[in-house]
mmCIF file of C-alpha atoms in Angstrom:
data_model
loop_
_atom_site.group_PDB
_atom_site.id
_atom_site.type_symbol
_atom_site.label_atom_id
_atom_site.label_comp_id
_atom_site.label_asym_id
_atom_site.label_seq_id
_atom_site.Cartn_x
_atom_site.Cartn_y
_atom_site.Cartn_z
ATOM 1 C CA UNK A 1368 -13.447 -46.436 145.001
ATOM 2 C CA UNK A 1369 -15.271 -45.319 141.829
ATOM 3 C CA UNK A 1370 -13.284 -45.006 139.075
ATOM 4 C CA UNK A 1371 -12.720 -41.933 136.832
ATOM 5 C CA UNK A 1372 -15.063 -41.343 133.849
ATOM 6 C CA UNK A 1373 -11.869 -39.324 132.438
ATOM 7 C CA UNK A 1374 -8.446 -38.619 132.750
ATOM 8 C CA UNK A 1375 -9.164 -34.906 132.302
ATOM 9 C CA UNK A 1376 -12.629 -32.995 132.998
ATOM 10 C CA UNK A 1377 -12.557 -29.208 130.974
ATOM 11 C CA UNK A 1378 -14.866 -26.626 132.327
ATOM 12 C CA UNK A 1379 -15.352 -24.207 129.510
ATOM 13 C CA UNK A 1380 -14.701 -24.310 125.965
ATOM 14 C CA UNK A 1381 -14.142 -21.156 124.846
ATOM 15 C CA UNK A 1382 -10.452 -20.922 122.948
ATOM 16 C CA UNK A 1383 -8.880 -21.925 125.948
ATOM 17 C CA UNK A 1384 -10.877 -24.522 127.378
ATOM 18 C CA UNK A 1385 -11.149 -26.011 123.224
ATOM 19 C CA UNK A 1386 -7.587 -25.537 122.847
ATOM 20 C CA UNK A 1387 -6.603 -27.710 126.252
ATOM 21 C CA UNK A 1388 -9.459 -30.111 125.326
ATOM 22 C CA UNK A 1389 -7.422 -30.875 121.648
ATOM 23 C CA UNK A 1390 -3.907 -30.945 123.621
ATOM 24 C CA UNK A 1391 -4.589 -33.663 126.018
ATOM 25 C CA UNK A 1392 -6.680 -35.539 123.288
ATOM 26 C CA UNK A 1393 -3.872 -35.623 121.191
ATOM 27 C CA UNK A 1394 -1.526 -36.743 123.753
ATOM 28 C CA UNK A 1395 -3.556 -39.933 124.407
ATOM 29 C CA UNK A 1396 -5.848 -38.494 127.402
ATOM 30 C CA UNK A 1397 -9.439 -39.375 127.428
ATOM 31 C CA UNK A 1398 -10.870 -35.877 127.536
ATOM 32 C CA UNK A 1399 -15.085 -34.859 128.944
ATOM 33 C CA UNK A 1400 -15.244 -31.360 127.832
ATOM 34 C CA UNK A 1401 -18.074 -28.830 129.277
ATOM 35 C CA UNK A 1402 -19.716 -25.951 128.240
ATOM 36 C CA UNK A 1403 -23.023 -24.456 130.075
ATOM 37 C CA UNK A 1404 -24.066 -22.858 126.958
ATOM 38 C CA UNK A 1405 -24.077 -23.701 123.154
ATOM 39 C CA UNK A 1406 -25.947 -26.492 121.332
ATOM 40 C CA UNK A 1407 -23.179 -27.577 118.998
ATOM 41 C CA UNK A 1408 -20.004 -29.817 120.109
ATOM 42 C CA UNK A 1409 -18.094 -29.016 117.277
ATOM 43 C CA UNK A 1410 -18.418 -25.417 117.305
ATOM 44 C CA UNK A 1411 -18.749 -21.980 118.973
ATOM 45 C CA UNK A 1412 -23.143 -21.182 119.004
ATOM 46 C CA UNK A 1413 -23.335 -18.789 121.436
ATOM 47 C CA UNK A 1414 -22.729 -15.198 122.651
ATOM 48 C CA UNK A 1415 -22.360 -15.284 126.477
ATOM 49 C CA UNK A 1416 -18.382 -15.225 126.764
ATOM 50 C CA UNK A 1417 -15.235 -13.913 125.416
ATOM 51 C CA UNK A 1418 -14.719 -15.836 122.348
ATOM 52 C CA UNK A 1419 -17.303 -15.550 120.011
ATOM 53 C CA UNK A 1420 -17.127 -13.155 117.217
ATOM 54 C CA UNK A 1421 -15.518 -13.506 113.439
ATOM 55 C CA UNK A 1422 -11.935 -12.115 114.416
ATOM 56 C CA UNK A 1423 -9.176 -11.402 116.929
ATOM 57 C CA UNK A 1424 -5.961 -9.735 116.673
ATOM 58 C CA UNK A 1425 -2.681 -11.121 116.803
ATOM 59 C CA UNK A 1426 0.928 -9.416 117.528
ATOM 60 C CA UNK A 1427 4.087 -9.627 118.871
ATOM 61 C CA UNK A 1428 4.416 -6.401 120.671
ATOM 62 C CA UNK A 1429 3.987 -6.745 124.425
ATOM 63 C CA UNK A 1430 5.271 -3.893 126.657
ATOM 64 C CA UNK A 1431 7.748 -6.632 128.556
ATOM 65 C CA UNK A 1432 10.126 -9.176 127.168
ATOM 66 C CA UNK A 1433 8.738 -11.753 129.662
ATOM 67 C CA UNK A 1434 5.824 -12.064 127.115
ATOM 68 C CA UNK A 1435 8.053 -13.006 124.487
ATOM 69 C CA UNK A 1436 8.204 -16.576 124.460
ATOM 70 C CA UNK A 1437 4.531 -17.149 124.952
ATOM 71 C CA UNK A 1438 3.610 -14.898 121.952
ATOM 72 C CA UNK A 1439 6.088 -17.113 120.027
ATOM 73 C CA UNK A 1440 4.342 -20.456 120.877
ATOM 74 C CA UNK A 1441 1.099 -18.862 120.288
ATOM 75 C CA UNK A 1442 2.006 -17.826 116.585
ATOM 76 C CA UNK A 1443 3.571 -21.434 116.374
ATOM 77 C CA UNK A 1444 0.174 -23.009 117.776
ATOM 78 C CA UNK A 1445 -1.700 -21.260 115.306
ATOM 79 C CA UNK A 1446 0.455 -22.393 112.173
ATOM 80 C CA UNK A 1447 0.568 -25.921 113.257
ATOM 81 C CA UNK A 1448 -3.469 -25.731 113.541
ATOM 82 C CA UNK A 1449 -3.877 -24.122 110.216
ATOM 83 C CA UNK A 1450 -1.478 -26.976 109.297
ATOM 84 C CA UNK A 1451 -3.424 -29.773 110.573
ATOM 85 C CA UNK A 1452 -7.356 -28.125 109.421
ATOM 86 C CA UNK A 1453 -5.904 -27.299 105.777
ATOM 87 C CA UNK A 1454 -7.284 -23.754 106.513
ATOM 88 C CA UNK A 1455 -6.048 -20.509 106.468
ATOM 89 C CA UNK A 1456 -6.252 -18.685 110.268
ATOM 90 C CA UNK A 1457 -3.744 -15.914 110.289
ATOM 91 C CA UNK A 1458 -3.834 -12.975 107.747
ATOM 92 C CA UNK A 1459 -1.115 -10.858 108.031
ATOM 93 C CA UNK A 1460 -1.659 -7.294 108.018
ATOM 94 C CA UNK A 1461 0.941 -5.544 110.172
ATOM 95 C CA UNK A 1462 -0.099 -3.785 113.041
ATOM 96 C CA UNK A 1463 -0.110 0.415 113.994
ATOM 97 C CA UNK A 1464 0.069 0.490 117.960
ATOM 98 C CA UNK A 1465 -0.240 4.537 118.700
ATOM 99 C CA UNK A 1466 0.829 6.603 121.587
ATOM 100 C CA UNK A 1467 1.656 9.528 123.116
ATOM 101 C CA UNK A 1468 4.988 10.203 125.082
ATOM 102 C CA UNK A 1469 7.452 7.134 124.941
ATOM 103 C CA UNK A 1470 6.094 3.206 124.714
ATOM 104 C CA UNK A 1471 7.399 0.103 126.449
ATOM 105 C CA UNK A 1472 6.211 -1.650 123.574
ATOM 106 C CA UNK A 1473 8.649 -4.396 122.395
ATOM 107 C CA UNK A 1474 9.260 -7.855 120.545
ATOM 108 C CA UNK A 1475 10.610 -9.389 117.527
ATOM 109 C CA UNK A 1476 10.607 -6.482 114.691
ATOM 110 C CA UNK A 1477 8.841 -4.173 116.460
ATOM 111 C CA UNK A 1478 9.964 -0.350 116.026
ATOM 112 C CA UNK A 1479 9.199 3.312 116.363
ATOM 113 C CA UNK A 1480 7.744 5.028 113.535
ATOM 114 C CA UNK A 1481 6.563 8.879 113.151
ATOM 115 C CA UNK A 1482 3.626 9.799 112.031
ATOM 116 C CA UNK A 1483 5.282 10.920 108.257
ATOM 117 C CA UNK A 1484 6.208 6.602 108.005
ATOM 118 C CA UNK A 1485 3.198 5.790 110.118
ATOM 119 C CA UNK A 1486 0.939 7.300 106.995
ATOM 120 C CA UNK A 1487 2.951 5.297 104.473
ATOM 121 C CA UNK A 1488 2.787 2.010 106.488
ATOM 122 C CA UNK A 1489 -1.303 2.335 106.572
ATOM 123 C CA UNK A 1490 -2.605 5.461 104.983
ATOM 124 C CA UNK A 1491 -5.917 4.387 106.223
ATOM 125 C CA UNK A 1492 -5.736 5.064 109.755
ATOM 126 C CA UNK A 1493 -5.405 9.032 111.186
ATOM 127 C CA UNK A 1494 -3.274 8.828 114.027
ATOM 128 C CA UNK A 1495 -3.843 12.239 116.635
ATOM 129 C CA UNK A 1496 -1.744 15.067 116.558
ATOM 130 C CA UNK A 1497 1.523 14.285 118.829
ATOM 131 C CA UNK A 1498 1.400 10.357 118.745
ATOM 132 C CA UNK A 1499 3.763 7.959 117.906
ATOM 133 C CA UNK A 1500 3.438 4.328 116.423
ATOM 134 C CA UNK A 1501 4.859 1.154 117.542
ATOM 135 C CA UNK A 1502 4.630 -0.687 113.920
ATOM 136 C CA UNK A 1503 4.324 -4.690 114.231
ATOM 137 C CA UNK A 1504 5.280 -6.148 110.874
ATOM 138 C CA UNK A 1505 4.089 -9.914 111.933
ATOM 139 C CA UNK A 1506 0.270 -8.662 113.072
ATOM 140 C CA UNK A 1507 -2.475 -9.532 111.577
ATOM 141 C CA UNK A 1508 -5.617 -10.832 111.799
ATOM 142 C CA UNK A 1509 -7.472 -14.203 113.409
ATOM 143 C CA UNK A 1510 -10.680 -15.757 111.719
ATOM 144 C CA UNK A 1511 -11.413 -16.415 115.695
ATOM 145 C CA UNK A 1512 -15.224 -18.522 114.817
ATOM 146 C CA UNK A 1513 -12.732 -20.980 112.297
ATOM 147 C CA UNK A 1514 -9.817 -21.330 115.230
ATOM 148 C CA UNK A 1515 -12.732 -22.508 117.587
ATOM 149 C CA UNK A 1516 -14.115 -24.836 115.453
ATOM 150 C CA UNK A 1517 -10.578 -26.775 113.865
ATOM 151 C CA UNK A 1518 -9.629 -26.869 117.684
ATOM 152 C CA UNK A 1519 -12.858 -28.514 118.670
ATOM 153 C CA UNK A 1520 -12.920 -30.923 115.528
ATOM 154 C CA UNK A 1521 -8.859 -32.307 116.394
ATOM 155 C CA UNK A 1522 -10.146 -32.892 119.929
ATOM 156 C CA UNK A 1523 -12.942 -34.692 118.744
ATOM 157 C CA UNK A 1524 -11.316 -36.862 116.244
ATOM 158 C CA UNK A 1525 -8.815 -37.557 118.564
ATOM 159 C CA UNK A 1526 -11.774 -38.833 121.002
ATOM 160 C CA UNK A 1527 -12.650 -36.180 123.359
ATOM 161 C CA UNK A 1528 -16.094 -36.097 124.511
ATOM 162 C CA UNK A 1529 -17.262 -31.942 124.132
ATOM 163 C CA UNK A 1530 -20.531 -31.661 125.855
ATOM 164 C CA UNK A 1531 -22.421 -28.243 125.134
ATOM 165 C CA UNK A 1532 -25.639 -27.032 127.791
ATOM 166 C CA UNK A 1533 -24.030 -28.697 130.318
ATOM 167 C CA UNK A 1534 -23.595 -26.182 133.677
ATOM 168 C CA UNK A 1535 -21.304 -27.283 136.434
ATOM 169 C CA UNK A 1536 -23.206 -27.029 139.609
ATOM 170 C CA UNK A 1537 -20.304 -27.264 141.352
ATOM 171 C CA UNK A 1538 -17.029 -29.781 142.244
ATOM 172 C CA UNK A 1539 -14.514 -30.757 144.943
ATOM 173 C CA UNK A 1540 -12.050 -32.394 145.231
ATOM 174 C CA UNK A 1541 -11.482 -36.300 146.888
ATOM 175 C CA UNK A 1542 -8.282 -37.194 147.323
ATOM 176 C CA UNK A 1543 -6.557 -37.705 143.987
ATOM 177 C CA UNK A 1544 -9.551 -37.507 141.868
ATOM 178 C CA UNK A 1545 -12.080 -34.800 141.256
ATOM 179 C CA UNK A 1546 -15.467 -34.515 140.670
ATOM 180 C CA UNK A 1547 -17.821 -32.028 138.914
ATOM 181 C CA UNK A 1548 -20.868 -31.569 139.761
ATOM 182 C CA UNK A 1549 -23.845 -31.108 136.786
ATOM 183 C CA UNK A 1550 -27.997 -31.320 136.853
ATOM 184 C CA UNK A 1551 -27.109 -34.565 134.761
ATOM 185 C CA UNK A 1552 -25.261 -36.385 137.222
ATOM 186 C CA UNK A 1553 -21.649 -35.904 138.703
ATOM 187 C CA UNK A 1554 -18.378 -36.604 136.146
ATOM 188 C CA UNK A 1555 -14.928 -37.867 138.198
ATOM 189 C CA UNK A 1556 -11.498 -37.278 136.615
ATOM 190 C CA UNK A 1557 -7.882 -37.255 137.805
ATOM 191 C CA UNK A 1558 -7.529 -34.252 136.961
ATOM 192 C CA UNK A 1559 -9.659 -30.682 136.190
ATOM 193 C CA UNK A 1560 -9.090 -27.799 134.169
ATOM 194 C CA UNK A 1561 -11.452 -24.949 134.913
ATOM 195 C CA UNK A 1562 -11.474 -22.492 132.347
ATOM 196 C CA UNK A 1563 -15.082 -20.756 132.740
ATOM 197 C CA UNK A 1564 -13.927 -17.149 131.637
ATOM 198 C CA UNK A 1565 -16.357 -14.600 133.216
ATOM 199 C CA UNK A 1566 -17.954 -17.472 135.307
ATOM 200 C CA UNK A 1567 -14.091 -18.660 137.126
ATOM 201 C CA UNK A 1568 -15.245 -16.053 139.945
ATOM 202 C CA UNK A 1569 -18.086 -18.790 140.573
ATOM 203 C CA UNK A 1570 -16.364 -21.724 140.223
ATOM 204 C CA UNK A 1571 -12.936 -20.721 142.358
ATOM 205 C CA UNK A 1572 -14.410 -18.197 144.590
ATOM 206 C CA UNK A 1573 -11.060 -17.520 145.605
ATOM 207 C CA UNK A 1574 -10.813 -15.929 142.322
ATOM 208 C CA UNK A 1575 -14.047 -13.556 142.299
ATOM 209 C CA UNK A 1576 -11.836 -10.647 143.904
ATOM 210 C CA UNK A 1577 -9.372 -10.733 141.708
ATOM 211 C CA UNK A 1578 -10.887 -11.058 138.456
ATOM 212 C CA UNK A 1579 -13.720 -8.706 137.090
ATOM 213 C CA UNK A 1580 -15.760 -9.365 134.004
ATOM 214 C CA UNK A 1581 -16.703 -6.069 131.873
ATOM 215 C CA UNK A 1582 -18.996 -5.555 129.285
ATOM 216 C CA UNK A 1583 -16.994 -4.130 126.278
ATOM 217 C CA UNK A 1584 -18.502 -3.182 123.202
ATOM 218 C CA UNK A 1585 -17.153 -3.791 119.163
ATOM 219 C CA UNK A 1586 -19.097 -2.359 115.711
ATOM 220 C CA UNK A 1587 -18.608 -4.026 112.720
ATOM 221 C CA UNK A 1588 -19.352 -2.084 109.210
ATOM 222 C CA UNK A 1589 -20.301 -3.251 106.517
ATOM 223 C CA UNK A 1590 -17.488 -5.261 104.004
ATOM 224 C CA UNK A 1591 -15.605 -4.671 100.672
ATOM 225 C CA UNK A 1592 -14.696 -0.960 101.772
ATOM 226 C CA UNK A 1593 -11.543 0.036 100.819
ATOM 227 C CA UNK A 1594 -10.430 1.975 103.559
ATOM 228 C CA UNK A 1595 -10.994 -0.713 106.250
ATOM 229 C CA UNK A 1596 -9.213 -3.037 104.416
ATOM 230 C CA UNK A 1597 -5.354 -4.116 103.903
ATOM 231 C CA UNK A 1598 -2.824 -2.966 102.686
ATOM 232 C CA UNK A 1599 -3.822 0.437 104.119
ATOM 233 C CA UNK A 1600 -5.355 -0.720 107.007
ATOM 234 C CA UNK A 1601 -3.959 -3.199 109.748
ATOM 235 C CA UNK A 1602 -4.640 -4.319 113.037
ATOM 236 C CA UNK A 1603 -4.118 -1.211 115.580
ATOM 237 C CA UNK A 1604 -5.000 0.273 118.608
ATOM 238 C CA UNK A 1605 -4.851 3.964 119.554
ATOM 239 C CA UNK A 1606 -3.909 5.109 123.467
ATOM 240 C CA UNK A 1607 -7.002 7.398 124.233
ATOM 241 C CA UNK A 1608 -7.423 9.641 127.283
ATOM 242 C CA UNK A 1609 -10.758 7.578 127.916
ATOM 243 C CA UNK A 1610 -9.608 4.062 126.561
ATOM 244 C CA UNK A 1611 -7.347 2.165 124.208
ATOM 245 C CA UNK A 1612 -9.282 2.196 120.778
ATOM 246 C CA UNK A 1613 -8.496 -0.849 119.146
ATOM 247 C CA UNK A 1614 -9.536 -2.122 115.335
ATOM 248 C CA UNK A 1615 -9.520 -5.227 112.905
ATOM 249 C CA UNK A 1616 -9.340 -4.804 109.644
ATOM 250 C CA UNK A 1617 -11.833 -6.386 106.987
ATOM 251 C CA UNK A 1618 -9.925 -9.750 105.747
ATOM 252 C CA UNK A 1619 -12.622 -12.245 103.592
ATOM 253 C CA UNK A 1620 -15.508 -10.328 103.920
ATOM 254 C CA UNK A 1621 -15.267 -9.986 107.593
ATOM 255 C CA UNK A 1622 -15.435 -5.974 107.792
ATOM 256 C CA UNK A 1623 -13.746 -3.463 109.653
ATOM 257 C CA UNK A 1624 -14.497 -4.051 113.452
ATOM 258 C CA UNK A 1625 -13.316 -1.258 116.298
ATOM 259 C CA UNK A 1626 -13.859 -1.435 120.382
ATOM 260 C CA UNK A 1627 -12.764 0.545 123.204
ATOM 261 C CA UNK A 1628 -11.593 -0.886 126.411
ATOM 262 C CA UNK A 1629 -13.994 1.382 129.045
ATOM 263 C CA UNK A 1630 -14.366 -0.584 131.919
ATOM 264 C CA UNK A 1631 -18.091 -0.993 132.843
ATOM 265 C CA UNK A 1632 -18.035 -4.218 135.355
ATOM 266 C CA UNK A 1633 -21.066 -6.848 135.055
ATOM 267 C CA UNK A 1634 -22.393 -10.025 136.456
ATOM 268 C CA UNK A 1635 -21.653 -12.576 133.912
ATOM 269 C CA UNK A 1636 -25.088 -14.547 135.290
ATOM 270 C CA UNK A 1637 -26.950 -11.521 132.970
ATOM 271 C CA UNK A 1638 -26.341 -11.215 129.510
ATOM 272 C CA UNK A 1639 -24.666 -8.419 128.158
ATOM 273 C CA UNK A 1640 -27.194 -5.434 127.537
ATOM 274 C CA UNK A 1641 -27.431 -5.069 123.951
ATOM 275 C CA UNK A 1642 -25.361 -2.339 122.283
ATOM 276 C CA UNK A 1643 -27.670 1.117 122.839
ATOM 277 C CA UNK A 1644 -27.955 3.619 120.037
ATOM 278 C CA UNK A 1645 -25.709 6.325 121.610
ATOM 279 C CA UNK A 1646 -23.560 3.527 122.486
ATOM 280 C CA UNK A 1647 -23.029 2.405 119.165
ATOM 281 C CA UNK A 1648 -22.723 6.205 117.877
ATOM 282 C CA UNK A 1649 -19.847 7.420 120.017
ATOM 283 C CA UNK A 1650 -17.993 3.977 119.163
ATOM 284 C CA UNK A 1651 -18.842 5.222 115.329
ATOM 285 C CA UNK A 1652 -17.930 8.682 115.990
ATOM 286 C CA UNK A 1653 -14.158 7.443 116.679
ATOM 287 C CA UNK A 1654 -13.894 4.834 113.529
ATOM 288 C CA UNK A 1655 -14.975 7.652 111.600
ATOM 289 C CA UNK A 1656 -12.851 10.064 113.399
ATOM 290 C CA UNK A 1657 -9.244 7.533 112.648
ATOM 291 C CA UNK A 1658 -10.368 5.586 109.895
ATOM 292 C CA UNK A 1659 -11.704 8.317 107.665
ATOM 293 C CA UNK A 1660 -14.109 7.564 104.365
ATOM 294 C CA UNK A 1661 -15.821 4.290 105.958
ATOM 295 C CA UNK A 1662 -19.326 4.388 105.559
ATOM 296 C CA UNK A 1663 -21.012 3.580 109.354
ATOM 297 C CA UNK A 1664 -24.601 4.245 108.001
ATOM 298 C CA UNK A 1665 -24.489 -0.210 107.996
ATOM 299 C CA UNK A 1666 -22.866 -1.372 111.424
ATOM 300 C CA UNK A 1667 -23.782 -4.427 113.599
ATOM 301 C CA UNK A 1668 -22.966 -2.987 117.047
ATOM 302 C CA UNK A 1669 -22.526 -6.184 119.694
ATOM 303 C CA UNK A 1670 -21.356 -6.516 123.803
ATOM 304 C CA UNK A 1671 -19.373 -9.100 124.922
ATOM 305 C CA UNK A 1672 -17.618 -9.812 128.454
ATOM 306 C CA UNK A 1673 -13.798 -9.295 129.505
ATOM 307 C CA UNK A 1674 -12.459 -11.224 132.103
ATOM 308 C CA UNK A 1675 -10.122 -8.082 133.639
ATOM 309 C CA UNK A 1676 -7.100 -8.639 135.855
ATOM 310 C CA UNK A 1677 -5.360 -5.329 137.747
ATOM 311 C CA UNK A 1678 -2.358 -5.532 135.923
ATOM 312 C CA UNK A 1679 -4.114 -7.444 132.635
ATOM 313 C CA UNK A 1680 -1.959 -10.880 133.285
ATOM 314 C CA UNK A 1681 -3.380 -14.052 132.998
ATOM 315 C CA UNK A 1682 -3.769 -17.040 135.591
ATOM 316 C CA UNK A 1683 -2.627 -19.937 134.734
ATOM 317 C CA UNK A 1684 -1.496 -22.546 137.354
ATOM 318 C CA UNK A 1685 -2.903 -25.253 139.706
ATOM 319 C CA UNK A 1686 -4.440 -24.592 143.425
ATOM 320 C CA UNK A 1687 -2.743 -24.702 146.023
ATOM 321 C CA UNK A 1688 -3.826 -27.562 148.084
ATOM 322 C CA UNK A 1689 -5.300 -29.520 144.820
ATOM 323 C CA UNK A 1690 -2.240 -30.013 141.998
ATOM 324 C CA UNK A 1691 -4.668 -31.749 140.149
ATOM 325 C CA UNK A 1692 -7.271 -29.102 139.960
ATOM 326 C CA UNK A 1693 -6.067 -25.927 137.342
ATOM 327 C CA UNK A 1694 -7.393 -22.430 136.505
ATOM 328 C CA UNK A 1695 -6.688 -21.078 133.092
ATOM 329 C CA UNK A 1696 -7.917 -16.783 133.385
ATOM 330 C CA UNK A 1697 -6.248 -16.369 130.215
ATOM 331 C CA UNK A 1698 -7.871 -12.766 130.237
ATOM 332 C CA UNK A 1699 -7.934 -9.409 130.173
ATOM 333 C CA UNK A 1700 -8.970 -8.871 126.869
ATOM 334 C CA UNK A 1701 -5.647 -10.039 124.731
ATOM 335 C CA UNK A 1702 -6.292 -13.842 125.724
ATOM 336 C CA UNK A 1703 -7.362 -14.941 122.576
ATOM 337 C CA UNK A 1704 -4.273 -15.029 120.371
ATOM 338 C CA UNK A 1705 -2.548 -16.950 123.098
ATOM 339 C CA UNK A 1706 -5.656 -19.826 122.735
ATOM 340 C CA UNK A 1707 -2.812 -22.682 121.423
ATOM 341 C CA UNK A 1708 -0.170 -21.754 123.734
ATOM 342 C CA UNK A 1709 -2.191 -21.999 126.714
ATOM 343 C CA UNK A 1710 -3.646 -25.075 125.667
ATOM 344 C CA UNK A 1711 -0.333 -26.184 125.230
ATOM 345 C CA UNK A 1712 0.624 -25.069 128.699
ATOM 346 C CA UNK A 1713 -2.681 -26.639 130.302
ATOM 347 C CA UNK A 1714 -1.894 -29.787 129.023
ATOM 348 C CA UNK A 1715 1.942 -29.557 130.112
ATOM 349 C CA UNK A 1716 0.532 -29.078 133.285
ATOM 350 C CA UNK A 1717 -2.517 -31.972 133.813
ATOM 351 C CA UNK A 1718 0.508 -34.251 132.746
ATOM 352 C CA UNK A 1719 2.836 -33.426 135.319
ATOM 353 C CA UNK A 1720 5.307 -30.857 133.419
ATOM 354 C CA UNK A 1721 6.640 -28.170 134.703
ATOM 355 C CA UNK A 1722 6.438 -24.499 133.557
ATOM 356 C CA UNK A 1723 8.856 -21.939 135.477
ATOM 357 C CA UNK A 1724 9.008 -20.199 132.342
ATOM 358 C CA UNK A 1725 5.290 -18.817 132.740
ATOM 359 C CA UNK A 1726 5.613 -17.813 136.946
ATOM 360 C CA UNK A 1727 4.878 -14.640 135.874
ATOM 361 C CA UNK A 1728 1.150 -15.786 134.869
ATOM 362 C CA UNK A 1729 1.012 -18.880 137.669
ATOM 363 C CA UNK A 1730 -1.251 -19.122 140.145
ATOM 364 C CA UNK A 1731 1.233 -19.058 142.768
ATOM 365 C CA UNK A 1732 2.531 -15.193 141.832
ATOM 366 C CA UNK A 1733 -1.245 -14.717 143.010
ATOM 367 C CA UNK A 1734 -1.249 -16.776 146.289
ATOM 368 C CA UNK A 1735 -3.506 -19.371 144.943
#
């Protein structure tokens, strides 16, 4: 028999698929990494998944305790990575989560505030008439582009092999080893982590009914203005009859950035349509509207792709019927923060560890 090119094949390296690659190269694993677009190895060139873009948002409020633990490893992930690239990741802003009616929003520090507080908190942000806030005091702000890159530069120095334009035609599994398929010949590993974000619906097609990619759109405006910036502004989100409103705050120069979560379902073979005028007006219309005194006459309007799950919980697990063979859907549009911890979990996982603490994101829960 053929033996492996790798201990450990990673399809995908976006913040998940990066952050397993650096896990199991740290641990001693030899590592082939894969990414069907990009040109660079060492960082993030491209625009046709879910982690691209300057910054993410971080928090500890989840609306159910299960979450808890994760969230913690995550902020611990991050610190240890900042740690180990000498750069700062994290900025801490706090974090405005409004409402109407009661909120099953929870976690470490996490509390009710009125509107009256809510104003003092972050007198930047208009909350509607009759909403509450859920105020965050540990969330902040990720420089997302600098994550990617100090999680692709440990796995390389620590020997992995990251391969960008490389698409995975397809793979199965012999025995104890698997095999990925690419134009450039096949790759064989014992084991094979398949974290293709909009694409997993390809690659596991057991997977294409329960996930469903979305094109969501995000304006940015331009930097240095006051109002979009901390201390009045943090991270928040507002619970809108048509979708949850959610901005970043400008940190380094970044500027303020808003989306909406407004399902619109797409084929992640296309590229996202490019942000249309009215698009990029109504998004406007509402930074305007809850962020009053920014100036939107300077914007870069962009689309990008969700990975959506029913009940927005991730999949995370091996397949049934091939243990060495696991799916990381670390989705639904509040993956990214989580990009250490699941890396962390990944590579628990390719090495034989158990994880009953995470059931309620395995494969398994989802019959797979």
């Amino acid at each position: 028999m053929t033996a492996p090119d790798a201990d450990v094949i990673v399809v995908g390296l976006g913040v998940h698929g990066s952050a397993a690659a650096r896990q199991l190269a740290q641990r001693g694993l030899s590592v082939v990494g894969l990414d069907r677009f990009g040109s660079r190895p060492d960082a993030l060139d491209h625009s046709r998944g879910s982690s691209h873009g300057r910054t993410r948002m971080i928090r500890r409020a989840y609306p159910n305790p299960v979450w808890n633990d994760l969230v913690d490893r995550a902020f611990r992930g991050w610190a240890d990575l900042e740690a180990e690239s000498g750069q700062t990741l994290i900025h801490r802003t706090g974090g405005m989560f409004a409402h109407r009616g009661d909120s099953t929003l929870q976690g470490p520090g996490v509390r009710v505030v009125e509107r009256d507080e809510a104003a003092k908190l972050m007198p930047s942000l208009r909350m509607p008439d009759g909403f509450h806030g859920m105020f965050d005091p540990a969330a902040g702000v990720l420089e997302a582009e600098r994550g990617i890159a100090a999680m692709r530069a440990g796995a390389i120095a620590a020997g992995a092999d990251l391969r960008t334009g490389v698409e995975v035609t397809g793979w199965r599994a012999e025995g104890d080893i698997a095999i990925v398929e690419t134009p450039r010949g096949e790759i064989r590993a014992s084991r094979l982590v398949l974290a293709g974000g909009a694409f997993l619906g390809e690659l596991v097609p057991a997977l294409a009914s329960i996930i469903e990619p979305w094109r969501i759109l995000t304006a940015t405006v331009r930097p240095g203005q006051s109002a979009g910036q901390a201390p009045g502004l943090g991270v928040f989100s507002i619970d809108l009859p048509e979708g949850l409103l959610f901005g970043i705050p400008d940190v380094e120069g970044n500027g303020l950035k808003v989306g909406m979560d407004i399902a619109e379902p797409w084929d992640p073979e296309r590229p996202p349509a490019p942000v249309t005028p009215s698009e990029a007006r109504r998004l406007l219309d509402r930074m305007a509207e809850h962020v009053p005194g920014i100036d939107t006459s300077d914007v870069d309007a962009v689309s990008c792709l969700y990975t959506m799950t029913e009940d927005k919980r991730f999949i995370v697990g091996a397949l049934d019927g091939a243990p060495h063979v696991i799916v990381a859907s670390a989705c639904s549009g509040h993956g990214f923060k989580f990009g250490p911890a699941i890396g962390e979990t990944i590579a628990d996982l390719c090495q034989g560890v158990a994880r009953p603490d995470l059931d309620f994101i395995s494969t398994s829960r989802r019959g797979l």
